[in-house]
Coordinates of C-alpha atoms in Angstrom, one line a residue:
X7 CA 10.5 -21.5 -9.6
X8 CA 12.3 -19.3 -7.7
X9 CA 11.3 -16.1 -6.7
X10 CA 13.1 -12.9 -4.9
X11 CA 11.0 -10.5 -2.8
X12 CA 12.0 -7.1 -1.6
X13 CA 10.7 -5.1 1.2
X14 CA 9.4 -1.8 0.7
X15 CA 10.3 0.2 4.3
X16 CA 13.7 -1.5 6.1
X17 CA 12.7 -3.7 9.0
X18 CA 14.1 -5.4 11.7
X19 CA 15.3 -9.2 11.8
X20 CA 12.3 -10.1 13.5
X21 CA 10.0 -9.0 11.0
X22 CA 11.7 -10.1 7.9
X23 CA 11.6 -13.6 9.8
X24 CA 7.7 -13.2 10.5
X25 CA 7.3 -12.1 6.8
X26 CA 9.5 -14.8 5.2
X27 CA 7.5 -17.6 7.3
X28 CA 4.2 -16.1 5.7
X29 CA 5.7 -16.6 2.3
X30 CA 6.7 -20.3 2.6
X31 CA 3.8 -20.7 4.2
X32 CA 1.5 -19.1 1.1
X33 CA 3.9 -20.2 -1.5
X34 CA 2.0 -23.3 -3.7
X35 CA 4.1 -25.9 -4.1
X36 CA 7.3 -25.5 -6.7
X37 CA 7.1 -22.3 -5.8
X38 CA 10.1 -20.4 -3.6
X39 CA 10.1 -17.0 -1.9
X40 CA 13.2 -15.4 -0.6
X41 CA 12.8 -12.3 0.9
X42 CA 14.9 -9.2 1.3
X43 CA 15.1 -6.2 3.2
X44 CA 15.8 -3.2 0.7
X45 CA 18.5 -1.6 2.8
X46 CA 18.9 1.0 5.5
X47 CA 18.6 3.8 3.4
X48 CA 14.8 3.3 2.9
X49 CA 12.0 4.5 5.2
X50 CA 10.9 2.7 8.3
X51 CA 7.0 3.1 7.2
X52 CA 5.2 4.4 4.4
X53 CA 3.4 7.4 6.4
X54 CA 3.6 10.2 3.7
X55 CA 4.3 11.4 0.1
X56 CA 8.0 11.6 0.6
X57 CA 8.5 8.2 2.2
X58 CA 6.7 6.5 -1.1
X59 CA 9.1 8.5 -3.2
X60 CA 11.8 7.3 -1.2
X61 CA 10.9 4.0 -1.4
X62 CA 10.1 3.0 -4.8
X63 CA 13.5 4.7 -5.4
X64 CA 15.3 2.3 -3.1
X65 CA 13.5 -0.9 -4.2
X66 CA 14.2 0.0 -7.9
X67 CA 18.2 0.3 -6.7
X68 CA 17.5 -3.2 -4.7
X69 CA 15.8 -5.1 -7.6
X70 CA 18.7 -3.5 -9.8
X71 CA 21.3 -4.7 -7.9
X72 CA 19.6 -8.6 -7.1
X73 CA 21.0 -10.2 -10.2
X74 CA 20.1 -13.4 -12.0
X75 CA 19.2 -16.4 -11.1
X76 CA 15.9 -15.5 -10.6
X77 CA 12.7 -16.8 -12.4
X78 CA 10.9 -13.3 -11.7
X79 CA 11.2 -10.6 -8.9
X80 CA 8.3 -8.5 -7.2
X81 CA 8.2 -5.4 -4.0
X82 CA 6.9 -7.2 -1.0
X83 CA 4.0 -3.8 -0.8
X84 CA 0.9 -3.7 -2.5
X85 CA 1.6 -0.4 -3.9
X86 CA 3.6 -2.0 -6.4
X87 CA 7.2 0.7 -5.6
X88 CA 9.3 -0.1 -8.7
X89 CA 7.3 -1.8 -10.6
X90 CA 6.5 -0.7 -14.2
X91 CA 3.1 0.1 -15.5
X92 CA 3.6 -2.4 -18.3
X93 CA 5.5 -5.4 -17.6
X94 CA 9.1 -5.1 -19.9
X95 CA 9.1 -8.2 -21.9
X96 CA 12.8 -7.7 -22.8
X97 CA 13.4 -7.4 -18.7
X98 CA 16.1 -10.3 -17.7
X99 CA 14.2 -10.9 -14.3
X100 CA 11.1 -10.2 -14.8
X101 CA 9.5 -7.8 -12.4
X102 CA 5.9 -8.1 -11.6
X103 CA 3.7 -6.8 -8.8
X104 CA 1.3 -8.2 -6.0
X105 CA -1.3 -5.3 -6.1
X106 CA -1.2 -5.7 -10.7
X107 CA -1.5 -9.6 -10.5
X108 CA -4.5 -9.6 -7.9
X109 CA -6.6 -6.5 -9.2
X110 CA -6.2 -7.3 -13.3
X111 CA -7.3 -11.1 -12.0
X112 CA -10.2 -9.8 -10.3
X113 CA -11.2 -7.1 -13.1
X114 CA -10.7 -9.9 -15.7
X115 CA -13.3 -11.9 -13.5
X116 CA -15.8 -9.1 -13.8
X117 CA -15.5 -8.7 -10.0
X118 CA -16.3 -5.3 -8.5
X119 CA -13.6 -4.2 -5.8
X120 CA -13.1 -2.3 -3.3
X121 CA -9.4 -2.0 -1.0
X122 CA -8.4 -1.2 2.5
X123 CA -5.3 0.8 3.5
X124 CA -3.6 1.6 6.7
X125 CA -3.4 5.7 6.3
X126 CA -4.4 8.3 4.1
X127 CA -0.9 8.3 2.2
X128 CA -0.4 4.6 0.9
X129 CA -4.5 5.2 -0.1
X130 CA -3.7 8.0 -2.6
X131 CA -0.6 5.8 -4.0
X132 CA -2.9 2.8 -4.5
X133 CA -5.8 4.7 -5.7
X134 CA -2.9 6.0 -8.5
X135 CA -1.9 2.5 -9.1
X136 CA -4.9 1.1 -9.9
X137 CA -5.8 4.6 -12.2
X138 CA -2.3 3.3 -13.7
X139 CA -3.5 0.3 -14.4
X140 CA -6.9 1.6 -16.1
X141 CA -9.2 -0.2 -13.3
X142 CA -10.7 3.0 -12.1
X143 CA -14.3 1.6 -13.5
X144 CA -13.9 -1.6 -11.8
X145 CA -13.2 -0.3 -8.4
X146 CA -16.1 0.5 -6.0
X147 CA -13.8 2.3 -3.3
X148 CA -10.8 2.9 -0.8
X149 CA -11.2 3.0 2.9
X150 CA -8.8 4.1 5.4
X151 CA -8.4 2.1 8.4
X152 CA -6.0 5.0 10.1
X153 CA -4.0 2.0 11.6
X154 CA 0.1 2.6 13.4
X155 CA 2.3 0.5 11.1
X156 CA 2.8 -2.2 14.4
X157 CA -1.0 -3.4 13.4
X158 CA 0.7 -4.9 10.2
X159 CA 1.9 -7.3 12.4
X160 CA -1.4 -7.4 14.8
X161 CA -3.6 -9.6 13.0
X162 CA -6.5 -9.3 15.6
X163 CA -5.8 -5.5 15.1
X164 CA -6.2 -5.3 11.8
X165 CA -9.0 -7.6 11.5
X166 CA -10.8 -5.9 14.1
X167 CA -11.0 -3.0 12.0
X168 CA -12.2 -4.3 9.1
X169 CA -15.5 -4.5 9.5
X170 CA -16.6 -1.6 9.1
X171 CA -14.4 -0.8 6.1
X172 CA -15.6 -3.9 4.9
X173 CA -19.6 -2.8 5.1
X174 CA -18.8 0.6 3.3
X175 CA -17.2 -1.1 0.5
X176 CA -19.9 -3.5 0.2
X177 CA -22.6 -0.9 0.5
X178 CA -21.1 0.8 -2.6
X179 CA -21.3 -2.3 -4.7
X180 CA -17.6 -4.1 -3.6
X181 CA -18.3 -8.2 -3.7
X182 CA -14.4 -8.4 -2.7
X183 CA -11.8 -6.0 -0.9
X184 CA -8.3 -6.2 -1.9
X185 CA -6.3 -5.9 1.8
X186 CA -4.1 -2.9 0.9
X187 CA -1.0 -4.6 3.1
X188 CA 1.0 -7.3 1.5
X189 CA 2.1 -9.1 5.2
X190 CA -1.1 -9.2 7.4
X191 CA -3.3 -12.5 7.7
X192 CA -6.6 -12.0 7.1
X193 CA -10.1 -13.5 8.0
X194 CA -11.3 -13.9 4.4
X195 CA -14.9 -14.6 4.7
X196 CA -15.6 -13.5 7.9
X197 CA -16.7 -10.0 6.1
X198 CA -19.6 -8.2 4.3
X199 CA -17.5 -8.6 1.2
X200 CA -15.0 -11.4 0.0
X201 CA -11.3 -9.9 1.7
X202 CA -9.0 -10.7 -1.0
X203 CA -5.4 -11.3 0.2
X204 CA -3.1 -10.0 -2.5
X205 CA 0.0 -11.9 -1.8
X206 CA -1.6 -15.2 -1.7
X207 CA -3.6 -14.6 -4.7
X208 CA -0.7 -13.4 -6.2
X209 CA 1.8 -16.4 -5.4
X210 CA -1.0 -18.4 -6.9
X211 CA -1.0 -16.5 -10.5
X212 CA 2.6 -16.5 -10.6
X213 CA 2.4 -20.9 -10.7
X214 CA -0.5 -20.4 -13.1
X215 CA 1.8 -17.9 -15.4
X216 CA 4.6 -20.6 -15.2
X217 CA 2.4 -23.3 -16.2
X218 CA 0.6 -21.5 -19.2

């Protein structure tokens, strides 16, 4: 199965290298990621209202323009940019997204979650995704880590503050914490609750969908 990623924010060489070596890595077998940069004209972060805007405009225009050949497509961002509420059945490349796959699988597991962002912005956004995608009831939270975008890269950043994050979520009934950044590595169990990594869980329902 082949399968065509597209970032959310342009990024340098380095980065999409560092971010396409995560996805072979986390792709299950029979399973192959190729990932794109959406273009210069999109934001270089996701730091405000505007720069979502901007970006789910210029992933829509990227996954547009990808043509076929493609089993199914998906944003490389948990927020989901581009991607419908309801999947389009009709769609010639299906387009499906990282933060809809991992929460409905939890929900649909009766697991009560919580998420972790990096700012205040890309919380709102998720916190609207996840109303989108009627999971309000099942989700205990959203904490803010008020991280720069380089910790996306920095896993001992990033891990370093979760804990914390982690405890509050837990606290207010979380058993698992969706990691509200679709290219960081995280320490899964190290935690008060269960961090879920939503890329690798999601990699792993897209074999299971093939299969079914």
């Amino acid at each position: 199965m082949r399968a065509l990623a597209v970032t959310p924010i342009h990024l340098p060489p380095e980065e999409i290298r560092r971010r396409q070596a995560r996805y072979d890595r986390l792709a299950p077998r029979g399973l192959s990621v190729e990932l794109r940069d959406v273009g210069p004209a999109a934001p270089g972060s996701l730091d405000d209202e505007a720069s979502i805007r901007a970006s789910e405009h210029e992933v829509a225009a990227a996954l547009a323009r990808a043509g076929a050949g493609w089993d199914l497509a998906f944003p490389d961002c948990v927020l989901d940019p581009a991607v419908p509420d309801l999947p389009a059945p009709d769609q010639e490349v299906p387009v499906n997204g990282l933060l809809r796959m991992s929460s409905l699988y939890l929900s649909a597991m009766n697991v009560r979650f919580g998420a972790v962002v990096r700012n205040e912005a890309i919380g709102a956004e998720l916190r609207r995704r996840l109303t989108a995608y009627g999971l309000d009831a099942r989700t205990a939270g959203i904490e803010v880590l008020d991280l720069p975008f380089d910790a996306v890269a920095d896993t001992g950043a990033w891990n370093a503050a979760l804990g914390a994050a982690a405890d509050a979520l837990a606290a207010a009934g979380a058993t698992a914490v969706i990691n509200g950044c679709s290219a960081v590595d995280v320490e899964e169990h190290r935690f008060a609750a269960r961090v879920v990594d939503p890329t690798a869980l999601a990699l792993r329902l897209m074999m299971i969908g093939r299969s079914a």
